[in-house]
Each structure stands twice: as C-alpha cells, then as structure tokens.
Coordinates of C-alpha atoms in Angstrom, one line a residue:
M1 CA -183.1 64.6 150.7
E2 CA -180.0 63.5 151.0
K3 CA -179.0 65.1 147.5
K4 CA -179.2 68.2 149.2
I5 CA -177.3 67.7 152.0
E6 CA -174.4 67.0 149.9
Q7 CA -175.0 70.2 148.1
L8 CA -175.2 71.9 151.2
E9 CA -171.9 70.4 152.1
N10 CA -170.2 71.1 148.4
R11 CA -170.6 74.3 148.8
I12 CA -169.8 74.6 152.6
S13 CA -166.3 72.8 153.4
F14 CA -165.1 70.1 155.2
K15 CA -162.5 72.2 156.3
D16 CA -164.5 75.0 157.1
R17 CA -166.8 72.6 159.6
Y18 CA -163.7 71.3 161.2
L19 CA -164.6 71.6 165.1
F20 CA -160.8 72.7 166.0
N21 CA -160.6 75.6 162.9
L22 CA -164.0 76.4 162.5
Q23 CA -164.6 79.3 160.0
D24 CA -165.7 82.3 161.8
D25 CA -168.8 83.6 159.8
I26 CA -169.3 79.2 160.8
L27 CA -168.8 80.2 164.2
S28 CA -170.4 83.4 164.9
S29 CA -173.7 82.3 163.2
L30 CA -174.2 79.1 165.3
K31 CA -177.1 79.7 168.2
L32 CA -177.7 75.8 170.2
M33 CA -181.0 74.2 169.9
Y34 CA -183.6 73.9 172.8
F35 CA -186.4 70.4 172.3
D36 CA -189.0 69.5 174.4
S37 CA -188.5 65.8 175.7
L38 CA -191.6 65.3 175.0
T39 CA -192.3 66.1 171.3
L40 CA -189.5 66.6 170.5
E41 CA -191.0 70.3 169.8
E42 CA -187.6 72.4 169.2
I43 CA -188.0 76.0 172.0
S44 CA -186.9 79.4 171.9
E45 CA -183.3 79.4 173.2
E46 CA -184.5 81.4 175.6
R47 CA -186.7 79.9 176.7
G48 CA -184.8 76.8 176.9
K49 CA -181.9 78.7 178.7
K50 CA -184.5 80.3 181.5
Y51 CA -186.6 76.4 181.8
M52 CA -182.9 74.9 182.2
L53 CA -182.0 77.6 185.1
E54 CA -185.4 77.7 186.8
H55 CA -185.3 74.1 186.7
S56 CA -181.3 74.1 187.1
E57 CA -181.6 71.8 190.5
D58 CA -183.3 68.8 188.6
L59 CA -182.0 68.5 186.2
N60 CA -178.3 68.3 187.9
F61 CA -177.8 65.2 187.8
L62 CA -179.1 64.5 184.2
S63 CA -177.4 61.7 182.1
L64 CA -176.7 61.4 178.0
S65 CA -180.5 58.8 177.8
H66 CA -178.3 56.8 174.6
N67 CA -175.6 56.5 177.1
P68 CA -176.7 56.3 180.4
V69 CA -174.3 56.6 182.8
T70 CA -175.5 54.3 186.5
V71 CA -176.3 56.1 189.4
K72 CA -176.7 53.1 192.5
P73 CA -177.7 55.0 195.3
T74 CA -175.8 53.9 198.8
P75 CA -178.5 52.1 201.3
R76 CA -179.0 53.8 203.7
S77 CA -178.1 50.8 206.6
K78 CA -173.9 51.2 205.3
I79 CA -174.2 55.0 205.8
N80 CA -175.3 53.8 209.2
D81 CA -172.8 51.4 209.4
K82 CA -169.9 53.9 208.3
K83 CA -171.3 57.1 210.5
N84 CA -171.1 54.7 213.7
E85 CA -167.7 53.2 213.2
N86 CA -166.4 56.8 212.4
D87 CA -168.5 58.4 215.3
I88 CA -169.8 60.8 212.7
S89 CA -172.3 62.9 215.0
D90 CA -176.7 62.7 214.7
S91 CA -176.2 65.8 212.8
E92 CA -173.9 64.8 210.1
S93 CA -175.7 61.7 210.5
N94 CA -179.1 63.6 209.6
K95 CA -177.4 65.8 206.1
D96 CA -178.8 63.5 203.4
F97 CA -182.9 63.9 205.1
I98 CA -182.3 68.0 206.2
K99 CA -181.5 68.2 202.1
Y100 CA -184.0 66.0 201.0
N101 CA -187.2 68.5 202.6
E102 CA -185.5 71.0 201.3
K103 CA -185.4 70.2 197.5
R104 CA -189.4 69.5 198.3
K105 CA -189.7 73.0 199.9
E106 CA -188.6 74.5 198.0
R107 CA -190.6 72.5 195.3
N108 CA -193.7 74.0 197.6
L109 CA -194.5 70.1 198.5
E110 CA -194.7 68.9 202.0
P111 CA -191.2 67.4 204.5
I112 CA -191.9 63.8 205.3
S113 CA -191.1 62.4 208.5
E114 CA -187.5 60.3 208.9
E115 CA -189.0 56.4 208.6
D116 CA -191.0 57.5 205.1
F117 CA -186.6 59.0 203.7
E118 CA -185.6 55.2 205.3
K119 CA -188.2 53.1 203.3
I120 CA -186.8 55.4 200.5
M121 CA -183.0 55.4 200.4
D122 CA -183.9 51.6 201.4
Q123 CA -186.4 50.7 197.5
L124 CA -183.7 53.1 196.4
S125 CA -180.8 50.9 197.2
L126 CA -182.8 47.7 196.4
S127 CA -183.6 49.3 192.9
G128 CA -180.4 50.4 192.0
S129 CA -180.2 51.6 187.7
E130 CA -182.9 50.6 185.2
T131 CA -180.9 52.7 182.3
E132 CA -177.5 50.7 183.6
P133 CA -175.8 50.2 180.5
S134 CA -174.1 46.6 179.1
E135 CA -170.0 46.5 178.4
D136 CA -171.5 45.2 174.7
E137 CA -173.5 49.2 174.2
T138 CA -170.9 51.5 175.8
G139 CA -167.4 49.1 174.9
G140 CA -166.6 48.4 178.5
I141 CA -164.7 51.9 178.5
L142 CA -167.5 53.3 181.7
D143 CA -166.9 51.9 185.0
N144 CA -169.6 52.4 186.3
K145 CA -168.3 51.1 190.0
D146 CA -166.8 53.7 190.3
S147 CA -166.6 55.7 193.3
K148 CA -167.2 58.4 192.4
S149 CA -171.2 57.8 192.1
E150 CA -171.7 56.7 194.9
D151 CA -170.4 59.9 196.6
I152 CA -173.0 61.6 194.2
T153 CA -176.0 59.4 195.5
K154 CA -174.9 60.3 199.2
D155 CA -175.5 64.6 198.4
H156 CA -178.4 64.1 196.1
V157 CA -181.6 61.1 196.5
N158 CA -183.0 62.4 193.7
T159 CA -181.1 61.4 191.4
K160 CA -183.0 61.5 187.7
T161 CA -182.0 60.4 183.7
S162 CA -182.6 62.3 181.0
N163 CA -185.8 60.5 180.3
I164 CA -187.3 60.7 183.1
V165 CA -189.8 64.1 183.1
P166 CA -188.6 66.5 187.3
E167 CA -191.0 65.8 189.0
G168 CA -194.8 68.0 188.7
Q169 CA -193.6 69.0 184.9
D170 CA -195.0 67.6 182.1
S171 CA -192.6 67.2 180.3
S172 CA -188.2 68.6 180.6
I173 CA -186.2 71.7 178.2
S174 CA -183.4 71.2 177.6
F175 CA -180.6 71.3 174.3
L176 CA -179.8 66.9 174.8
N177 CA -183.0 65.8 174.3
T178 CA -182.5 65.4 170.8
R179 CA -183.5 61.4 170.6
S180 CA -179.6 61.7 168.9
P181 CA -176.3 61.1 169.6
F182 CA -176.3 65.0 168.3
V183 CA -176.4 68.4 170.0
L184 CA -177.9 70.2 167.1
L185 CA -176.6 73.9 166.1
K186 CA -179.1 76.2 164.2
S187 CA -176.9 78.0 161.3
A188 CA -178.4 81.2 159.0
D189 CA -175.8 79.5 157.1
L190 CA -178.3 76.8 156.3
P191 CA -182.0 77.0 155.1
D192 CA -184.5 76.7 157.4
D193 CA -185.2 73.4 157.2
F194 CA -181.8 72.5 158.0
C195 CA -178.9 72.5 160.8
Y196 CA -175.9 71.6 162.2
G197 CA -174.8 69.0 164.0
L198 CA -172.0 67.6 166.8
Y199 CA -171.7 64.8 169.2
K200 CA -172.3 65.2 172.7
T201 CA -169.3 62.9 173.5
T202 CA -166.9 65.5 171.7
V203 CA -168.0 68.5 173.2
N204 CA -168.4 66.4 176.2
A205 CA -171.8 67.4 176.5
L206 CA -172.9 64.9 178.7
S207 CA -175.3 66.4 181.4
P208 CA -177.3 69.6 181.2
K209 CA -175.2 72.1 183.0
A210 CA -172.1 71.4 180.3
D211 CA -172.2 74.2 178.3
P212 CA -171.1 72.7 174.1
L213 CA -171.4 75.7 172.6
G214 CA -168.5 77.2 175.2
V215 CA -166.2 74.6 174.4
L216 CA -166.3 75.2 170.1
K217 CA -165.7 79.2 171.1
Q218 CA -163.3 77.5 173.2
W219 CA -161.2 75.8 171.0
N220 CA -161.5 78.2 168.1
K221 CA -159.5 80.4 170.6
P222 CA -157.0 82.4 168.4
E223 CA -154.1 81.5 171.1
N224 CA -155.9 77.9 171.6
K225 CA -155.8 77.3 166.8
S226 CA -151.9 78.5 166.8
K227 CA -151.1 75.1 168.9
L228 CA -153.2 72.7 166.9
A229 CA -149.6 70.9 166.3
D230 CA -149.2 70.2 169.8
K231 CA -152.6 68.9 170.5
M232 CA -153.9 65.4 170.0
S233 CA -155.8 62.4 170.6
A234 CA -155.6 59.1 170.6
L235 CA -158.1 56.5 168.9
F236 CA -158.4 51.8 169.4
M237 CA -160.4 49.9 168.1
I238 CA -160.8 46.4 169.4
G239 CA -162.4 42.9 168.8
G240 CA -162.8 40.1 166.7
G241 CA -159.2 39.7 166.6
H242 CA -158.7 42.9 164.9
F243 CA -156.8 45.5 166.4
A244 CA -156.4 49.2 165.4
G245 CA -154.8 52.1 167.2
A246 CA -153.3 55.0 165.9
I247 CA -152.2 59.3 168.0
I248 CA -153.9 61.6 165.4
S249 CA -152.6 65.6 165.2
H250 CA -155.6 68.3 165.8
K251 CA -153.9 70.4 163.0
P252 CA -155.3 69.1 159.4
I253 CA -152.6 67.8 156.3
E254 CA -153.2 70.4 154.1
T255 CA -155.2 69.0 150.5
K256 CA -155.5 72.1 148.7
G257 CA -154.4 70.6 144.7
N258 CA -154.8 67.2 145.8
K259 CA -157.5 64.9 143.9
G260 CA -160.5 63.0 145.2
T261 CA -164.2 63.5 146.2
Q262 CA -164.7 65.6 148.9
Q263 CA -164.4 62.5 151.3
E264 CA -161.6 61.5 149.9
L265 CA -160.1 64.4 150.7
E266 CA -161.1 64.9 153.6
L267 CA -159.9 61.5 154.6
Q268 CA -156.5 62.3 154.1
S269 CA -156.4 65.7 156.0
V270 CA -156.3 62.9 158.3
S271 CA -152.6 63.8 160.3
L272 CA -151.7 60.1 162.0
L273 CA -148.6 60.9 164.1
Q274 CA -148.9 57.1 165.1
H275 CA -151.0 54.5 163.7
K276 CA -150.7 50.6 163.6
T277 CA -153.4 47.3 163.3
Y278 CA -152.9 44.1 164.0
H279 CA -154.8 40.6 162.6
R280 CA -155.0 37.7 164.3
Y281 CA -156.9 34.5 164.1
T282 CA -159.2 34.5 167.6
T283 CA -162.3 33.6 166.5
R284 CA -164.2 30.8 164.8
R285 CA -165.6 31.7 161.3
K286 CA -169.4 32.6 161.2
Q287 CA -169.5 31.4 164.7
G288 CA -168.6 34.9 166.9
G289 CA -167.0 35.1 170.2
S290 CA -163.9 34.7 171.3
Q291 CA -162.2 31.8 171.8
S292 CA -161.9 32.7 175.6
T293 CA -165.3 33.2 175.9
M294 CA -166.3 29.8 174.5
D295 CA -163.7 28.3 177.0
N296 CA -165.2 30.3 179.8
S297 CA -169.1 28.9 179.0
K298 CA -168.7 25.7 177.8
G299 CA -165.1 24.3 178.6
K300 CA -161.6 24.8 177.2
A301 CA -162.3 22.6 173.6
K302 CA -158.9 20.5 172.7
S303 CA -159.1 21.1 168.9
A304 CA -155.8 22.1 166.6
G305 CA -158.3 25.3 166.5
S306 CA -159.2 26.4 169.3
T307 CA -155.5 26.4 170.5
L308 CA -154.3 28.7 168.2
R309 CA -157.1 30.8 168.9
R310 CA -156.0 31.1 172.1
Y311 CA -152.3 31.3 171.6
N312 CA -153.5 34.1 168.6
E313 CA -155.0 36.1 171.2
Q314 CA -152.6 35.9 174.2
E315 CA -150.2 37.4 171.4
L316 CA -152.7 39.5 169.9
T317 CA -153.4 41.3 173.7
K318 CA -149.6 40.9 174.3
D319 CA -148.8 42.3 171.0
V320 CA -151.5 45.8 171.6
R321 CA -150.4 46.4 175.4
D322 CA -146.6 46.5 174.3
L323 CA -148.3 49.3 171.5
L324 CA -149.2 51.0 173.9
S325 CA -145.5 51.6 176.0
Q326 CA -144.1 53.0 173.8
W327 CA -147.1 55.1 172.9
K328 CA -147.1 56.3 176.7
P329 CA -144.9 59.4 176.4
L330 CA -147.9 60.5 174.3
L331 CA -150.9 59.3 175.7
D332 CA -150.3 61.2 178.2
R333 CA -151.0 64.2 176.2
C334 CA -153.5 63.1 174.2
E335 CA -156.4 65.6 174.9
N336 CA -158.8 62.3 174.6
I337 CA -158.4 58.7 174.0
F338 CA -161.7 57.6 172.3
I339 CA -161.9 53.6 172.7
K340 CA -164.2 50.9 170.5
A341 CA -164.2 47.8 173.0
S342 CA -166.2 44.5 172.5
G343 CA -166.4 42.4 175.3
A344 CA -164.1 42.3 178.8
T345 CA -161.9 40.5 177.3
S346 CA -161.3 43.4 174.8
H347 CA -161.2 46.2 177.8
K348 CA -159.9 45.1 179.5
T349 CA -156.6 44.2 177.4
L350 CA -156.6 48.3 176.3
I351 CA -157.4 49.5 180.4
G352 CA -157.1 48.1 183.5
Y353 CA -154.3 45.6 183.8
S354 CA -151.1 46.1 186.1
D355 CA -148.6 49.6 184.5
A356 CA -151.2 50.2 182.7
P357 CA -150.5 53.5 180.4
I358 CA -154.7 54.2 180.6
A359 CA -156.1 54.6 184.0
T360 CA -158.9 52.6 184.4
G361 CA -160.7 56.0 185.9
D362 CA -159.4 58.6 183.2
P363 CA -161.8 61.6 181.9
R364 CA -160.3 61.6 179.1
I365 CA -161.8 57.5 177.9
K366 CA -164.9 58.7 175.9
A367 CA -166.9 56.1 173.5
F368 CA -167.4 55.5 170.1
P369 CA -171.1 56.5 169.9
F370 CA -171.3 55.6 166.7
T371 CA -171.4 51.8 164.5
T372 CA -168.1 51.4 163.3
K373 CA -166.3 48.3 160.9
R374 CA -164.0 46.1 160.9
P375 CA -161.6 48.0 163.2
T376 CA -158.4 49.6 160.0
T377 CA -156.5 52.8 159.4
S378 CA -158.6 53.7 157.1
E379 CA -162.0 53.1 160.0
I380 CA -160.0 54.9 162.6
K381 CA -159.8 58.0 160.0
R382 CA -163.4 57.4 158.9
A383 CA -164.1 58.1 162.9
W384 CA -162.4 60.5 163.6
C385 CA -163.7 62.7 160.7
E386 CA -166.7 61.7 162.2
L387 CA -166.2 62.7 165.3
T388 CA -164.8 66.6 164.7
H389 CA -166.7 68.1 161.9
L390 CA -170.0 69.2 162.2
H391 CA -173.2 67.5 160.8
I392 CA -175.2 68.9 158.1
M393 CA -178.9 67.8 158.9
K394 CA -182.3 67.7 158.8
K395 CA -184.1 69.4 161.3
P396 CA -186.1 66.5 163.6
A397 CA -189.6 66.7 163.0
A398 CA -191.7 67.3 166.2
D399 CA -193.8 64.5 167.2
T400 CA -196.9 66.5 167.5
K401 CA -199.4 62.6 168.0
T402 CA -197.3 62.6 171.7
R403 CA -198.0 65.7 172.7
E404 CA -201.9 64.6 171.3
K405 CA -202.4 61.1 172.8
L406 CA -200.7 62.8 176.5
L407 CA -203.1 65.9 175.9
K408 CA -206.4 62.7 175.1
L409 CA -205.4 60.8 177.8
Q410 CA -205.1 63.8 180.6
R411 CA -209.0 64.8 178.9
S412 CA -210.1 60.5 179.4
L413 CA -208.3 60.5 183.4
E414 CA -210.6 64.2 184.1
N415 CA -213.3 62.8 182.7
S416 CA -213.2 58.9 184.5
K417 CA -212.3 60.9 187.7
Q418 CA -215.7 62.5 187.4
T419 CA -217.4 59.8 186.1
N420 CA -216.3 57.6 189.4
S421 CA -216.9 60.9 191.8
N422 CA -220.4 61.7 190.5
H423 CA -221.1 58.0 190.3
S424 CA -220.2 57.6 193.9
V425 CA -222.4 60.1 195.1
N426 CA -225.2 58.7 193.1
T427 CA -225.2 54.7 194.2
V428 CA -226.7 53.8 196.6
E429 CA -224.8 51.3 199.1
E430 CA -226.1 47.7 198.4
T431 CA -228.2 46.2 201.1
E432 CA -227.7 43.3 202.9
N433 CA -229.9 41.2 201.5
E434 CA -228.4 41.9 197.8
K435 CA -225.7 41.0 199.8
Y436 CA -227.3 38.0 199.8
T437 CA -228.8 37.5 196.5
N438 CA -226.6 37.7 194.7
E439 CA -223.9 34.8 196.7
L440 CA -226.7 33.0 196.4
I441 CA -227.5 33.1 192.7
S442 CA -223.5 32.8 192.4
L443 CA -224.1 29.4 194.2
L444 CA -227.2 28.1 192.5
K445 CA -225.3 28.4 188.7
K446 CA -222.1 27.4 189.3
S447 CA -223.7 24.0 191.3
K448 CA -222.5 24.0 194.1
A449 CA -225.0 22.0 196.9
P450 CA -222.8 21.2 199.9
A451 CA -221.3 25.5 199.8
L452 CA -225.9 26.5 199.3
I453 CA -226.3 24.3 202.2
N454 CA -223.6 25.5 204.4
Y455 CA -224.3 29.6 203.3
V456 CA -227.6 29.6 203.9
K457 CA -228.0 27.5 207.8
K458 CA -224.7 29.8 208.4
K459 CA -226.9 33.5 207.1
K460 CA -229.9 32.3 208.7
L461 CA -231.7 32.5 206.0
S462 CA -234.9 30.8 204.9
P463 CA -235.3 28.7 201.9
N464 CA -237.0 31.3 200.3
F465 CA -235.2 33.8 201.0
Q466 CA -237.0 36.9 197.9
F467 CA -233.8 38.0 196.4
E468 CA -233.7 41.8 195.9
P469 CA -234.4 44.3 194.2
S470 CA -237.7 43.4 193.6
S471 CA -237.7 44.6 189.7
K472 CA -234.9 42.6 188.7
Y473 CA -236.8 38.8 189.5
F474 CA -239.9 39.6 189.7
K475 CA -240.2 36.8 188.1
T476 CA -237.5 34.4 189.8
P477 CA -238.0 36.1 193.3
T478 CA -236.6 32.4 195.1
M479 CA -234.0 30.0 194.4
L480 CA -236.3 27.2 193.7
H481 CA -237.8 29.8 191.2
Y482 CA -234.3 30.8 189.6
A483 CA -232.7 26.8 189.7
S484 CA -235.9 25.9 187.7
A485 CA -236.2 28.8 184.6
N486 CA -232.2 28.5 184.7
G487 CA -232.6 24.3 183.7
F488 CA -230.6 23.6 187.0
S489 CA -232.4 20.2 187.8
H490 CA -230.0 19.4 190.4
M491 CA -230.2 22.3 192.4
C492 CA -234.0 22.0 192.2
L493 CA -234.1 18.3 193.5
I494 CA -231.5 20.1 196.2
L495 CA -233.2 22.8 197.0
L496 CA -236.7 20.7 197.8
K497 CA -235.6 17.6 199.8
N498 CA -232.4 19.2 201.4
L499 CA -233.6 22.6 202.3
K500 CA -237.3 22.0 201.8
A501 CA -238.2 24.4 199.5
D502 CA -241.5 25.8 199.1
P503 CA -243.1 25.1 195.2
T504 CA -246.6 26.4 196.2
I505 CA -244.9 29.6 195.8
K506 CA -245.6 32.1 193.2
N507 CA -244.2 34.8 191.5
A508 CA -245.6 38.5 190.0
A509 CA -246.9 36.6 186.6
E510 CA -248.8 33.8 189.2
R511 CA -246.3 31.1 187.9
T512 CA -245.1 28.2 190.2
A513 CA -241.4 27.0 190.3
F514 CA -243.0 23.7 188.0
E515 CA -244.4 26.2 185.8
L516 CA -241.0 27.7 185.1
A517 CA -239.2 24.8 184.1
N518 CA -237.8 24.9 180.6
Q519 CA -236.4 21.0 180.6
K520 CA -237.7 17.6 181.0
Q521 CA -235.3 16.6 183.9
T522 CA -236.5 19.2 185.5
E523 CA -240.4 18.3 186.2
Y524 CA -238.9 14.9 186.2
N525 CA -237.3 15.7 189.2
F526 CA -240.1 18.0 191.1
Q527 CA -242.0 14.5 190.7
I528 CA -239.6 12.6 192.1
A529 CA -239.2 15.1 195.2
R530 CA -242.9 14.6 195.3
N531 CA -242.6 10.7 196.2
D532 CA -239.6 11.7 198.5
L533 CA -241.5 13.6 200.3
G534 CA -245.0 13.0 199.9
E535 CA -248.4 14.5 199.5
S536 CA -248.7 16.0 203.2
Y537 CA -245.0 18.1 202.3
C538 CA -247.4 20.7 200.5
N539 CA -250.7 20.7 197.5
W540 CA -248.9 19.7 195.3
E541 CA -251.5 20.3 192.2
D542 CA -251.5 24.2 193.7
A543 CA -248.1 23.7 192.6
G544 CA -249.0 21.9 188.9
V545 CA -246.1 19.1 189.5
P546 CA -247.9 16.0 187.6
Q547 CA -248.1 12.9 189.5
P548 CA -245.3 11.6 191.4
M549 CA -242.1 8.7 190.1
T550 CA -240.2 7.0 191.4
K551 CA -236.4 8.0 190.3
E552 CA -236.4 4.3 188.3
Q553 CA -238.7 5.2 186.5
V554 CA -238.0 8.9 185.8
D555 CA -234.8 6.3 184.8
G556 CA -236.6 4.0 182.6
I557 CA -238.2 6.8 181.5
L558 CA -235.1 8.4 180.3
K559 CA -233.3 5.4 179.1
E560 CA -236.4 4.4 175.6
T561 CA -236.4 8.2 175.2
L562 CA -233.0 7.8 174.8
D563 CA -233.2 4.3 173.0
N564 CA -236.3 5.9 170.7
E565 CA -233.7 9.2 170.2
E566 CA -230.8 6.4 169.1
Q567 CA -234.0 4.0 167.2
E568 CA -234.6 6.6 165.0
K569 CA -231.6 8.5 164.6
E570 CA -230.4 5.1 163.0
A571 CA -233.7 4.4 161.1
L572 CA -232.5 8.4 159.1
M573 CA -229.5 7.1 158.8
E574 CA -230.7 4.0 156.2
Q575 CA -232.1 6.2 155.1
G576 CA -230.3 8.4 154.4
L577 CA -227.3 6.2 152.5
K578 CA -230.2 3.9 150.9
E579 CA -231.4 7.6 149.3
A580 CA -227.4 8.0 148.6
K581 CA -227.2 4.5 146.9
E582 CA -229.9 4.9 144.5
K583 CA -229.2 8.6 143.8
I584 CA -225.5 7.4 143.0
K585 CA -227.0 4.6 140.3
E586 CA -229.7 7.6 138.7
D587 CA -226.6 9.7 137.9
K588 CA -224.5 6.5 136.9
L589 CA -227.7 5.8 134.4
K590 CA -228.5 8.8 133.5
R591 CA -224.9 9.4 132.6
F592 CA -223.5 6.7 131.1
G593 CA -227.0 4.8 130.2
Q594 CA -228.8 1.3 130.5
P595 CA -225.9 -1.3 130.0
K596 CA -226.3 -3.7 127.6
Y597 CA -224.9 -7.7 127.7
L598 CA -225.0 -9.9 124.4
N599 CA -227.1 -12.3 124.3
G600 CA -229.9 -10.5 126.5
G601 CA -227.3 -10.8 129.7
L602 CA -223.6 -10.9 130.4
S603 CA -221.4 -13.3 127.7
N604 CA -220.0 -16.2 129.9
V605 CA -217.9 -16.5 125.9
V606 CA -214.0 -15.7 127.1
T607 CA -212.6 -14.4 123.5
E608 CA -209.9 -15.0 122.6
E609 CA -208.4 -11.5 122.6
M610 CA -209.0 -12.3 126.2
N611 CA -207.5 -15.5 125.9
L612 CA -203.8 -13.2 124.1
N613 CA -203.5 -11.9 127.2
S614 CA -202.9 -14.4 129.5
L615 CA -200.2 -15.3 127.3
T616 CA -196.0 -14.7 127.6
P617 CA -195.0 -12.3 124.7
E618 CA -193.3 -15.1 123.1
Q619 CA -196.7 -16.7 123.3
K620 CA -198.4 -14.1 121.7
I621 CA -196.8 -13.5 119.1
K622 CA -196.5 -17.5 118.3
V623 CA -201.0 -17.4 118.3
M624 CA -200.4 -13.9 115.5
R625 CA -198.3 -16.2 113.5
E626 CA -200.5 -19.0 113.5
Q627 CA -204.1 -16.6 113.1
R628 CA -201.8 -14.8 110.1
A629 CA -201.2 -18.4 108.5
R630 CA -204.7 -19.2 108.8
A631 CA -206.1 -16.4 107.3
A632 CA -203.4 -16.6 103.9
E633 CA -204.6 -20.3 103.4
A634 CA -208.4 -19.1 103.5
R635 CA -207.5 -16.2 100.9
M636 CA -206.7 -18.3 98.5
K637 CA -208.2 -21.0 99.1
K638 CA -211.5 -18.8 98.4
L639 CA -209.5 -17.1 95.4
A640 CA -208.4 -20.6 93.7
K641 CA -212.7 -21.7 93.4

C-alpha cells in the first residue's frame, strides 16, 4: 500500500498538489466525499448534500470530533437574573422557550411545557460539555470560555457535536464524518480505491456549513494566485525549553534543477521570510514537566539545577516575546497562525499576555492537527508541507460490522419488546397466598426464626399454612414439611415449639414431615419436641416420631457419635501409617536386598580405616609410613626364609 502511494506521489508532483497553486486538472476533478457517521460508508455527493440541506438545523453547530469546541449552556436562572436586571419584557424572556418549541414542531414533535423547558436548561447548565478538550490536546490555543460560545447557547438550546446523532436519526451524513483530521476528496486522476485528503483546520472546515472545496477554488483563482508573494502564515512550536517560529510565504521557492527526493525538494520549496529557534535548559532530563510546573505542584526547590531551570524559563519567555514584538508587522499580515504549545505556561508565553501581538480570541489561531517532534526549523518546514499539500491516501473501508451490530441489536430489542408484551398478557397476576408462600420460604432458607414468627403473627397466618401453588409444593405443602425436607433442623424445632405446627399433616404422597427428614439432627429435634410438648399435644405415633428424648440425651448421643467417629478416624490413620511403613520397608528390601552383617550380626569391631578417620592429616601420614615400613619388614623376613 505504501509503495502504491509513493508511486502516485511521484507521478503527481508535490508542486501540483500545493493547495494555494493547485494544477487546474486536479482542481476541476475534485469532488467532496460524504460518509455515514456510524458505518463510515461512502455516500453519494447528491445524497450527502440533500441530507445536509434537510438537516441543516441539526447540523448547524456540529464541531469536529477530533478537536471539539466546548459549548457550555448558560443556566436558565442566570439568564432570568440578567433579564430582570435589564427590565426585559416577558415576551423576550420566553424567546428561548418559544424557539425551542418551534423546532420541535418542525420535527413533528409535541411542544413541551415551560416547566419541562426549565428542567432541560438546568440539566444542561449542570452537565456542561462532555467533549471538553484538555489543554494538552489543543495546545492551549482554543479559549473555550469565550463569551461567543455563551451567546450561541442562548439562541440555540439543542447544541450538538459531530459524534452525536441528530434526534430521530440512526446516523448522520457529512463530509466531516471521516474519523480523522482530514476532509476527503475523490478525483478522476486517482485509482478508485484512493483519494486526496487535506486537513480540516487548513480550510477552516470546522462545521458542516463550511465549504472546503469552495475555499480551494477561491484560493486558486488567477487573481489570488498572482498575489501569493504577498500572502503569508505563521507557525510556532514551543515546549520543553525548545522554541521554533517562522513566517512563511505562500509562494514557494522554485526547486527546478535541485537534487534530492520528492520529500527533500518539498522541504526546499518552503519560503521562510523569518525564522528563529531558541533552546534552553528548562526541564530536568528524563523527568518531564517544566520547573514552574514542579514548583507549583511540590513547592519551590532550592537546588542549583532548579535555580538554573527557573532562570532559563524566564529568559526563554523574554526572548520569545521580544521576537513576537519584532515580527508584529508581519504577524498582522498573516492569514493563518498555527501554534503548538504544550501546557499552560507555554501557551501564556505566546498568547494572552499584556500587549501581546497575538490576541487570545484571534480567529486566525489554529492548532496543528498532527503530532510534531522537537521544535526546530526543519520541523516547521515539515509541518507547513503537511498542512498545505493534498495527501494521497487509501479510501477508508466501510465499517460493516457496526451496521450489522446495530441491526442485530434493533432486532433483539424488537423481539424482547414483543416477548415482554406477550408475557404480560399471558401471565396471571400473582395471588396473595403466593406472595405469602414466597416470603415464608425466603425466611426459612435464611433461618430467621424471629422474623418468621413476627411475619406469621402479623399476617395472621396459620402455622399449618398451605403453600401455593399446590402443584409446585405437593411434596412440601407446609412450612414444617419444607424445613424437614431441606434440612433446616433448627427451624423444625421453632415451628413445633413456638408456632405449634401440626406434625401429623401428610403431603400428597401420604408422608409426614418427620418422614421427609434427611438428617439425623432433624429427627432428634422432632423427638426433643415430643418430649417438651408432651404426649397430649398430638398423636405422635401418627406423625411417625419415635420415643421422646431430652436435649441432654440427644447431646450425649451426638457426643458419643462424634467420639466414635474421631476414634474411627484415628484408627484409620494409624492403620494407614502402619501400612505405609510396611510398604516402604518392602520397597527397600526389593531395591537393596537383605542387609548382611559380619559374624551374623552387627560388628562391634572398629577397623583400622575407621581409626584413621579420626586422625589429623599429619597423623595419618605418620601411621601410613609406619604401616609401609612394617609391610616392607614382613616381605624381607619372608624372602630371608
């Protein structure tokens, strides 16, 4: 792809793509491209113009998504206060409200009351703008608190940004919807899948009302081309102790006969009327941030380095402002002033100070819509070439996945609405007894005995209340059945002793609550209840409950059972340990065999080698020398015989 673009750039020279002196064939072939904001799908020029004409009210105050301008609505209360102070009539005070309803009427929407309008205004005044750019993003050159933005909101309540879809529309169509800082133009000189791009800031295409193609045609009129030598623009970059500035003539230098690549010749063609750079040590290496920023955040440092950086900041500010004063006659003639200032301090160095040649609200001020390197003269040249030439690029691919997702989401929403409507029609309203059932079961599950007792008494329910629907609770029709079947042993005792539940009631399978018990503790609690309540309480034999037992007896049985379980566990552990030892012994015998001892047992004889191990190295040498001597004597005696 890059190779193809390079071939096209070599075929169409940078001179022919210079915005202030476009080749006639290229200019006449340019057509503005329109895109869908959601899918980035290319829309025909006819349809795009028609859409923008029909939705001019909605798109009137759209801003660029990559460089939004903050618009903060003025609170309604403040507007009313100002009007009261100036004795404005009631008809004028309702101007916004009337205009808002007129717009709603144009969109076939019902008008709203004045109270609702007041609420909308209050919400807008509290929320402000969600797309407010930080100072670092814009280089601090856009004064978003300008009074003009407040005046705009007084006349237009329904202010929108370019990344917000107009009311009642799935998406918007505009030449701004490129998801990039470029306006795209197609041309017959390029292949079908390629197009030209020029920066929106260069041609002031900051709103749908702009006409970038008309601006290009205006610049390239013969009378304007003949005056290129008199036109100029200013570029300034400052940050990190580095400053670069230049006044550049719109008439390029002729590079015919010069050597170099297309990029090199393009840089050589830049006509610098004035240029200057300053480089001072104001930022600690690898730390980032100016010394003044560090002083404001962590207090004023007293090191030699901080003092030097602080001094250099002051000198850099003085040098830059002196330079701007010298260039003031040229700055007054500039058509554009591009500024890259990182941080508030750098911004104030160039704009907004007393007697500044560049005023804060100057409409000529623009930001660089791309990343720049360290401020140098060569970087200024590169930025100017980037801003003032048509760029050959690949046409953006349509985002079909987004469209598919939206369609899928829309279908799912429709299906869910239909399902909910059918469900609401077919669902029978929950009865009061079912509500009681759900609440009682919830309390049983949480084992909240006091809450259960209070609820039963408050609602005046029977302790043998039958759960509903009966088809669902045929196995556990009462609270006692439910608690017994689910192992809530403590709740069984509470139901029997406190609420006096009947244990003889049987379910659909002719089983009592005791017979549903699945834990021994639950059965014991039934026996404890029989002992505490007495034989006269009910027919315990019909309930299936065995002989009564006291709590102490149950505790004794449980303790004995627990002790037996512990003993069994210990016995199992000992047995397992014994088996493990035997297995280890067997494995050892298989691996190494039966051990063999001297004299049929473990030898108590201490060998000479064992004795040597206890000696020092010198003693060992002496003993071994004696051993060798005795061995030699023994051999000599043997030979003598």
